[in-house]
Tab-separated table of C-alpha atoms in Angstrom:
chain	number	residue	atom	x	y	z
A	3	MET	CA	113.878	131.034	116.961
A	4	ARG	CA	111.688	127.794	117.194
A	5	PRO	CA	111.846	124.896	114.982
A	6	ARG	CA	109.775	124.416	111.600
A	7	ASP	CA	106.002	123.491	112.024
A	8	LEU	CA	105.930	120.015	113.204
A	9	SER	CA	102.027	120.161	113.743
A	10	ASP	CA	101.490	117.520	110.909
A	11	HIS	CA	103.962	115.353	112.792
A	12	SER	CA	103.010	112.394	115.473
A	13	PRO	CA	105.210	111.244	117.817
A	14	TYR	CA	105.894	107.191	117.697
A	15	VAL	CA	103.854	105.471	120.443
A	16	PRO	CA	106.039	102.511	121.457
A	17	GLY	CA	105.112	99.510	123.611
A	18	ARG	CA	105.362	100.045	127.371
A	19	GLY	CA	108.351	99.074	129.430
A	20	VAL	CA	108.563	96.791	132.696
A	21	GLU	CA	110.697	99.390	134.323
A	22	GLU	CA	107.969	102.074	133.186
A	23	VAL	CA	105.032	99.726	134.495
A	24	ALA	CA	106.680	98.788	137.550
A	25	ARG	CA	107.387	102.429	138.967
A	26	GLU	CA	104.408	103.295	137.690
A	27	ARG	CA	102.211	100.850	139.706
A	28	GLY	CA	104.648	99.953	142.537
A	29	LEU	CA	104.990	96.636	141.500
A	30	ASP	CA	108.543	94.148	141.455
A	31	PRO	CA	109.713	94.032	137.858
A	32	ASP	CA	110.681	90.513	137.881
A	33	ASP	CA	106.542	90.204	138.827
A	34	LEU	CA	105.555	91.521	134.912
A	35	ILE	CA	105.045	89.655	131.796
A	36	LYS	CA	106.004	92.224	128.804
A	37	LEU	CA	104.431	91.220	125.640
A	38	SER	CA	103.928	94.624	124.081
A	39	SER	CA	106.899	95.421	121.838
A	40	ASN	CA	107.406	92.481	119.872
A	41	GLU	CA	110.665	91.230	121.455
A	42	ASN	CA	112.209	88.307	121.345
A	43	PRO	CA	111.660	86.064	124.429
A	44	HIS	CA	114.595	83.812	124.301
A	45	GLY	CA	117.160	87.221	124.143
A	46	PRO	CA	119.544	87.170	121.929
A	47	SER	CA	122.051	84.564	120.373
A	48	PRO	CA	124.503	83.483	123.183
A	49	ALA	CA	127.027	83.868	119.777
A	50	ALA	CA	126.136	87.575	119.787
A	51	VAL	CA	126.508	88.193	123.277
A	52	GLU	CA	130.105	86.700	123.038
A	53	ALA	CA	130.659	88.747	119.939
A	54	ILE	CA	129.643	91.657	122.208
A	55	ARG	CA	131.847	90.689	124.647
A	56	GLU	CA	134.708	90.161	122.571
A	57	HIS	CA	134.581	93.392	120.644
A	58	ALA	CA	133.719	96.030	123.800
A	59	ASP	CA	137.123	97.149	123.817
A	60	ARG	CA	137.349	98.306	119.988
A	61	VAL	CA	134.007	100.404	120.521
A	62	ASN	CA	137.097	103.595	120.174
A	63	GLN	CA	137.093	102.804	116.547
A	64	TYR	CA	134.476	103.365	113.997
A	65	PRO	CA	132.674	100.547	112.390
A	66	LYS	CA	134.278	100.213	108.946
A	67	SER	CA	135.202	96.609	108.698
A	68	SER	CA	132.545	95.219	110.714
A	69	HIS	CA	130.107	97.244	108.618
A	70	THR	CA	131.631	95.742	105.403
A	71	ASP	CA	131.907	91.937	106.576
A	72	LEU	CA	128.107	92.641	107.758
A	73	THR	CA	127.217	93.890	104.325
A	74	ALA	CA	128.933	91.031	102.631
A	75	LYS	CA	127.449	88.266	104.458
A	76	ILE	CA	124.148	89.434	104.239
A	77	ALA	CA	124.582	89.934	100.298
A	78	ALA	CA	125.792	86.219	100.463
A	79	LYS	CA	122.690	85.120	102.537
A	80	TRP	CA	120.154	86.497	99.992
A	81	GLY	CA	122.456	85.822	96.762
A	82	VAL	CA	122.704	89.614	95.634
A	83	ASP	CA	125.493	91.941	95.294
A	84	ASP	CA	127.172	93.731	98.027
A	85	GLU	CA	126.039	96.921	96.804
A	86	GLN	CA	122.345	95.969	96.984
A	87	VAL	CA	122.441	95.811	101.059
A	88	TRP	CA	122.034	98.916	102.581
A	89	VAL	CA	122.694	98.157	106.421
A	90	SER	CA	121.212	100.625	109.046
A	91	PRO	CA	119.985	101.382	112.497
A	92	GLY	CA	117.186	99.191	112.737
A	93	ALA	CA	114.988	98.581	109.331
A	94	ASP	CA	113.648	102.412	110.239
A	95	GLY	CA	116.945	103.488	109.522
A	96	SER	CA	116.623	101.810	105.861
A	97	ILE	CA	113.135	103.547	105.328
A	98	ASP	CA	114.720	106.930	106.335
A	99	TYR	CA	117.677	106.001	103.577
A	100	LEU	CA	115.123	105.222	100.905
A	101	SER	CA	113.389	108.521	101.906
A	102	ARG	CA	116.395	110.266	101.394
A	103	ALA	CA	117.486	108.676	97.832
A	104	ALA	CA	113.838	108.503	96.614
A	105	LEU	CA	111.782	112.087	97.692
A	106	GLU	CA	111.818	115.337	96.520
A	107	PRO	CA	109.660	117.984	98.478
A	108	GLY	CA	106.143	117.388	97.774
A	109	ASP	CA	106.564	113.500	96.837
A	110	GLU	CA	103.745	111.243	98.203
A	111	VAL	CA	104.358	107.798	99.494
A	112	LEU	CA	101.223	105.277	100.198
A	113	VAL	CA	100.973	103.548	103.481
A	114	PRO	CA	98.600	100.833	105.119
A	115	SER	CA	96.183	101.857	107.232
A	116	PRO	CA	96.334	100.573	110.270
A	117	GLY	CA	100.213	100.240	109.877
A	118	PHE	CA	103.982	101.275	110.907
A	119	ALA	CA	103.559	104.879	112.047
A	120	TYR	CA	107.252	105.287	110.872
A	121	TYR	CA	106.747	104.759	106.898
A	122	ALA	CA	104.375	108.228	107.392
A	123	MET	CA	106.907	109.975	109.749
A	124	SER	CA	109.857	109.116	107.403
A	125	SER	CA	108.169	110.695	104.583
A	126	ARG	CA	107.253	114.003	106.378
A	127	TYR	CA	110.727	114.431	108.202
A	128	HIS	CA	111.724	114.294	104.656
A	129	HIS	CA	109.095	117.007	103.239
A	130	GLY	CA	106.842	114.393	101.248
A	131	GLU	CA	103.113	113.616	101.685
A	132	VAL	CA	101.132	110.949	102.825
A	133	THR	CA	98.223	108.567	101.415
A	134	GLU	CA	96.895	105.461	102.819
A	135	TYR	CA	95.377	102.522	101.636
A	136	GLU	CA	92.728	101.158	104.211
A	137	LEU	CA	93.076	97.201	105.637
A	138	SER	CA	89.928	96.333	106.970
A	139	ALA	CA	89.358	94.124	110.305
A	140	ALA	CA	85.817	92.959	108.708
A	141	ASP	CA	88.669	90.682	106.545
A	142	GLY	CA	90.983	90.057	108.858
A	143	PHE	CA	93.027	92.983	107.119
A	144	ALA	CA	93.931	90.928	104.421
A	145	GLN	CA	96.058	92.231	101.612
A	146	ASP	CA	96.055	92.035	98.187
A	147	ALA	CA	97.224	94.240	94.678
A	148	GLU	CA	93.274	95.194	94.086
A	149	THR	CA	92.946	96.865	97.956
A	150	VAL	CA	96.587	98.906	97.565
A	151	LEU	CA	96.121	99.768	93.461
A	152	GLY	CA	92.541	100.953	94.555
A	153	ALA	CA	94.318	103.840	96.314
A	154	TYR	CA	97.217	104.493	94.495
A	155	GLY	CA	97.738	107.618	92.872
A	156	GLY	CA	101.163	107.705	91.482
A	157	GLU	CA	102.873	107.609	94.494
A	158	ARG	CA	106.643	107.682	94.545
A	159	ILE	CA	106.915	105.059	97.592
A	160	VAL	CA	104.306	102.186	98.128
A	161	TYR	CA	104.758	100.300	101.321
A	162	VAL	CA	103.624	96.890	101.822
A	163	THR	CA	104.079	95.103	105.357
A	164	SER	CA	104.163	90.997	105.466
A	165	PRO	CA	103.745	90.167	108.094
A	166	HIS	CA	101.665	93.452	108.533
A	167	ASN	CA	101.757	94.798	111.887
A	168	PRO	CA	99.800	95.289	113.647
A	169	SER	CA	97.564	92.367	112.240
A	170	GLY	CA	100.203	89.687	111.261
A	171	SER	CA	98.389	89.316	107.731
A	172	THR	CA	100.874	88.566	104.678
A	173	MET	CA	100.979	89.825	101.018
A	174	PRO	CA	101.504	86.871	98.777
A	175	LEU	CA	104.561	87.178	96.595
A	176	ASP	CA	102.499	87.207	93.223
A	177	GLU	CA	100.091	90.182	94.706
A	178	ILE	CA	103.780	92.021	95.233
A	179	GLU	CA	104.655	91.602	91.762
A	180	ALA	CA	100.869	92.641	90.512
A	181	ILE	CA	101.644	96.184	92.674
A	182	ALA	CA	105.037	96.572	90.958
A	183	ASP	CA	103.506	95.566	87.745
A	184	ALA	CA	100.684	98.135	88.108
A	185	THR	CA	102.331	100.933	89.150
A	186	ALA	CA	104.296	103.705	87.300
A	187	GLU	CA	107.737	103.169	86.359
A	188	GLU	CA	109.063	105.879	89.063
A	189	THR	CA	107.196	104.112	91.938
A	190	LEU	CA	109.188	102.207	94.516
A	191	VAL	CA	107.615	99.396	96.368
A	192	VAL	CA	109.064	98.693	99.784
A	193	VAL	CA	108.159	95.547	101.024
A	194	ASP	CA	108.636	95.614	105.243
A	195	GLU	CA	109.832	91.843	106.166
A	196	ALA	CA	110.657	92.966	109.512
A	197	TYR	CA	108.778	89.688	110.764
A	198	GLY	CA	109.456	87.335	107.696
A	199	GLU	CA	111.257	84.903	109.772
A	200	PHE	CA	108.184	83.873	111.452
A	201	ALA	CA	105.894	83.797	108.769
A	202	GLU	CA	105.496	80.481	106.105
A	203	VAL	CA	105.260	82.911	102.987
A	204	ASP	CA	108.285	83.474	100.375
A	205	SER	CA	110.436	86.519	100.680
A	206	ALA	CA	110.078	89.227	98.164
A	207	ILE	CA	113.897	89.519	97.870
A	208	PRO	CA	114.329	87.822	94.795
A	209	LEU	CA	111.986	90.228	93.107
A	210	VAL	CA	114.551	92.891	93.846
A	211	ASP	CA	116.793	90.791	91.718
A	212	GLU	CA	114.718	90.743	88.743
A	213	ARG	CA	113.376	94.297	88.862
A	214	ASP	CA	114.379	97.632	89.390
A	215	ASP	CA	111.405	98.856	91.371
A	216	VAL	CA	111.460	96.792	94.587
A	217	ALA	CA	113.116	96.965	97.763
A	218	VAL	CA	112.767	94.767	101.032
A	219	LEU	CA	113.447	95.665	104.430
A	220	ARG	CA	114.783	93.113	106.913
A	221	THR	CA	115.733	93.867	110.733
A	222	PHE	CA	117.846	91.657	113.436
A	223	SER	CA	115.455	92.992	116.440
A	224	LYS	CA	112.862	90.345	116.255
A	225	ALA	CA	113.672	86.603	115.696
A	226	TYR	CA	117.534	87.450	115.923
A	227	GLY	CA	116.768	89.257	119.373
A	228	LEU	CA	118.823	92.433	118.873
A	229	ALA	CA	116.273	95.069	119.270
A	230	GLY	CA	118.562	96.926	121.645
A	231	LEU	CA	121.425	97.360	119.127
A	232	ARG	CA	119.151	98.875	116.775
A	233	ILE	CA	120.603	96.995	113.406
A	234	GLY	CA	118.711	96.405	110.291
A	235	TYR	CA	118.732	96.572	106.379
A	236	SER	CA	117.558	96.867	103.600
A	237	VAL	CA	117.884	94.915	99.657
A	238	VAL	CA	117.383	97.415	97.072
A	239	PRO	CA	117.684	97.213	93.130
A	240	GLU	CA	121.000	96.984	91.738
A	241	ALA	CA	120.821	100.713	89.783
A	242	TRP	CA	120.222	101.991	93.437
A	243	GLY	CA	123.356	100.553	94.903
A	244	GLU	CA	125.793	103.550	94.475
A	245	ALA	CA	122.975	105.857	96.391
A	246	TYR	CA	123.610	104.077	99.333
A	247	ALA	CA	127.074	106.395	99.924
A	248	ARG	CA	125.288	109.257	99.525
A	249	VAL	CA	122.723	109.057	102.100
A	250	ASN	CA	123.931	107.035	104.533
A	251	THR	CA	124.591	108.448	107.923
A	252	PRO	CA	128.469	107.667	108.499
A	253	PHE	CA	128.837	104.961	111.114
A	254	ALA	CA	125.664	104.933	111.906
A	255	ALA	CA	125.521	100.999	112.522
A	256	ASN	CA	127.525	100.747	115.246
A	257	GLU	CA	130.739	98.356	115.880
A	258	LEU	CA	128.867	96.253	118.834
A	259	ALA	CA	125.493	96.067	116.615
A	260	CYS	CA	127.731	95.051	113.353
A	261	ARG	CA	129.644	92.286	115.583
A	262	ALA	CA	126.334	90.833	117.400
A	263	ALA	CA	124.542	90.562	113.998
A	264	LEU	CA	127.426	89.107	112.222
A	265	ALA	CA	127.425	86.343	115.130
A	266	ALA	CA	123.909	85.920	114.845
A	267	LEU	CA	123.449	85.151	111.735
A	268	ASP	CA	125.432	81.939	111.868
A	269	ASP	CA	123.395	80.787	115.263
A	270	ASP	CA	120.761	78.822	113.519
A	271	GLU	CA	119.605	77.183	116.440
A	272	HIS	CA	118.710	80.436	118.226
A	273	VAL	CA	116.535	81.567	115.240
A	274	GLU	CA	114.792	78.428	114.867
A	275	GLN	CA	113.742	78.227	118.405
A	276	SER	CA	112.607	81.565	118.447
A	277	VAL	CA	110.374	81.361	115.240
A	278	GLU	CA	109.190	77.548	116.725
A	279	THR	CA	107.719	79.179	119.996
A	280	ALA	CA	106.527	82.302	118.185
A	281	ARG	CA	104.582	80.151	116.075
A	282	TRP	CA	103.315	77.764	118.766
A	283	ALA	CA	102.062	81.120	121.017
A	284	ARG	CA	100.319	82.786	118.701
A	285	GLU	CA	98.599	79.512	118.256
A	286	TYR	CA	97.683	79.048	121.521
A	287	ILE	CA	96.578	82.750	122.071
A	288	ALA	CA	94.459	82.561	119.210
A	289	SER	CA	92.709	78.911	120.236
A	290	GLU	CA	92.836	79.839	124.137
A	291	LEU	CA	92.231	83.875	124.621
A	292	ASP	CA	88.433	84.757	125.309
A	293	ALA	CA	88.411	87.164	122.676
A	294	PRO	CA	88.423	86.950	118.695
A	295	THR	CA	91.787	87.481	117.388
A	296	VAL	CA	93.351	87.749	113.979
A	297	ASP	CA	95.415	85.141	111.964
A	298	SER	CA	98.868	86.155	112.520
A	299	ALA	CA	102.121	85.221	110.858
A	300	GLY	CA	103.834	87.141	113.045
A	301	ASN	CA	105.257	86.873	116.756
A	302	PHE	CA	102.466	88.622	117.740
A	303	VAL	CA	98.515	88.198	117.620
A	304	LEU	CA	95.964	91.157	117.293
A	305	ALA	CA	92.424	90.793	119.504
A	306	ALA	CA	89.530	92.558	119.493
A	307	VAL	CA	88.158	93.305	122.930
A	308	GLY	CA	86.000	96.216	122.921
A	309	ASP	CA	88.195	98.679	124.980
A	310	GLY	CA	91.567	98.171	124.165
A	311	GLU	CA	93.079	100.796	126.627
A	312	ARG	CA	90.839	99.829	129.636
A	313	VAL	CA	91.740	95.967	128.903
A	314	ALA	CA	95.557	96.914	128.667
A	315	GLU	CA	95.406	99.137	131.574
A	316	ALA	CA	93.424	96.111	133.800
A	317	ALA	CA	96.097	93.575	132.570
A	318	GLN	CA	98.835	95.562	133.790
A	319	GLU	CA	97.251	95.362	137.423
A	320	ARG	CA	97.580	91.780	136.943
A	321	GLY	CA	101.172	91.936	135.738
A	322	VAL	CA	100.799	91.817	132.191
A	323	ILE	CA	102.088	94.426	129.700
A	324	ILE	CA	99.926	94.505	126.309
A	325	ARG	CA	99.695	96.975	123.454
A	326	ASP	CA	96.769	99.248	123.267
A	327	CYS	CA	96.336	99.654	119.395
A	328	THR	CA	94.510	102.905	119.835
A	329	SER	CA	98.057	104.840	118.358
A	330	PHE	CA	97.226	102.097	115.501
A	331	GLY	CA	93.694	103.670	115.038
A	332	LEU	CA	92.212	100.588	116.386
A	333	PRO	CA	90.663	101.479	119.698
A	334	GLU	CA	88.703	98.244	120.112
A	335	HIS	CA	92.041	96.349	119.845
A	336	VAL	CA	95.227	94.787	121.815
A	337	ARG	CA	98.036	93.007	120.505
A	338	ILE	CA	99.579	90.607	122.124
A	339	SER	CA	103.115	89.763	121.634
A	340	THR	CA	104.300	86.179	121.927
A	341	GLY	CA	106.321	85.078	125.227
A	342	THR	CA	108.234	81.688	126.157
A	343	ARG	CA	105.544	79.049	126.523
A	344	GLU	CA	105.533	79.672	130.305
A	345	GLU	CA	104.730	83.061	129.570
A	346	THR	CA	101.879	82.689	127.090
A	347	ARG	CA	100.442	80.215	129.204
A	348	GLU	CA	100.599	82.252	132.263
A	349	ALA	CA	99.579	85.425	130.182
A	350	VAL	CA	96.710	83.954	128.810
A	351	ASP	CA	94.925	82.792	131.746
A	352	LEU	CA	95.652	86.217	133.507
A	353	LEU	CA	94.431	87.936	130.234
A	354	ASN	CA	91.091	85.864	130.607
A	355	GLU	CA	90.828	86.620	134.010
A	356	THR	CA	91.055	90.496	133.120
A	357	LEU	CA	88.195	90.131	130.445
A	358	ALA	CA	85.919	88.101	132.509
A	359	ASP	CA	86.332	90.828	135.267
A	360	LEU	CA	85.484	93.597	133.063
A	361	GLU	CA	82.750	91.702	131.506
A	362	LEU	CA	81.156	91.884	135.095
A	363	GLY	CA	82.272	95.172	135.515
A	364	VAL	CA	84.308	94.517	138.105
A	365	SER	CA	87.656	96.642	138.925
A	366	ALA	CA	90.741	94.814	137.804
């Protein structure tokens, strides 16, 4: 007895962790700067930490009231009905929920390349097919309706990422609306705004209230610093609301995650600090790194370094963990997450030393 044929499925490749690299290289974890996973260098909101402590003795209970309260609070934040908010274990949980709600076996989804691998993974898990539209390094991975619609062939779901991972480019709201206008009535345009707080562009959530063919993904993993709790949500058209109860994994968003997210939503100061630092750091990296970079609206910067794997490996020897983008189909690039000001300055200095040594053929 074996599992079904999974040969078309590729595993997700995460950024490398501090403990993993420290063990492998015999380094002190405290001496490493991790800029590989687009995490919040300021950590979680202190209010979220306090909420976790306060509710830790309730984890014997299913998260019913906290889930309901979080749903209502998110709905109020965006001015939508509670039924339009699908709370999930991370934004990728919402990707699964939308796949369950939309896809029949053999239906196709259209995804960006390069892009977040889980769009395609979720489609295949749910017996869907995958087609791609290409974003080009030559124009900074610019995103527009023409690029998406040039590859569109009637797919059931079209994914747009704004800001895009790994490049950081954004999709203007009028371009998203143009895609929705031009695609078939049965096509859902899903806008992934996991990094939306860091961008200076309007959210697509108002479109969800105006039409029935756009949904938006958001997460507490990035600006709110709750990546380890796996809590996110989607905002869906009103007509989709009742599907949630039929596709939601029971109690998938856990009690402590919901409580932490409720508290984090009230901590504007923490989010503002996180966004301010990320915007400063991405500008610093772009101006000070001795390699070409792509304009980014996220909490990361994509850099062309010639050999991403080699540079990432050599940088680890100097104590900086960055993301080799080979798994994105960009072997010549690395992605550098934004750290604190101190971490960012030190990391850029060490990366510049690494790049200089590799150019000279010196083993780093």
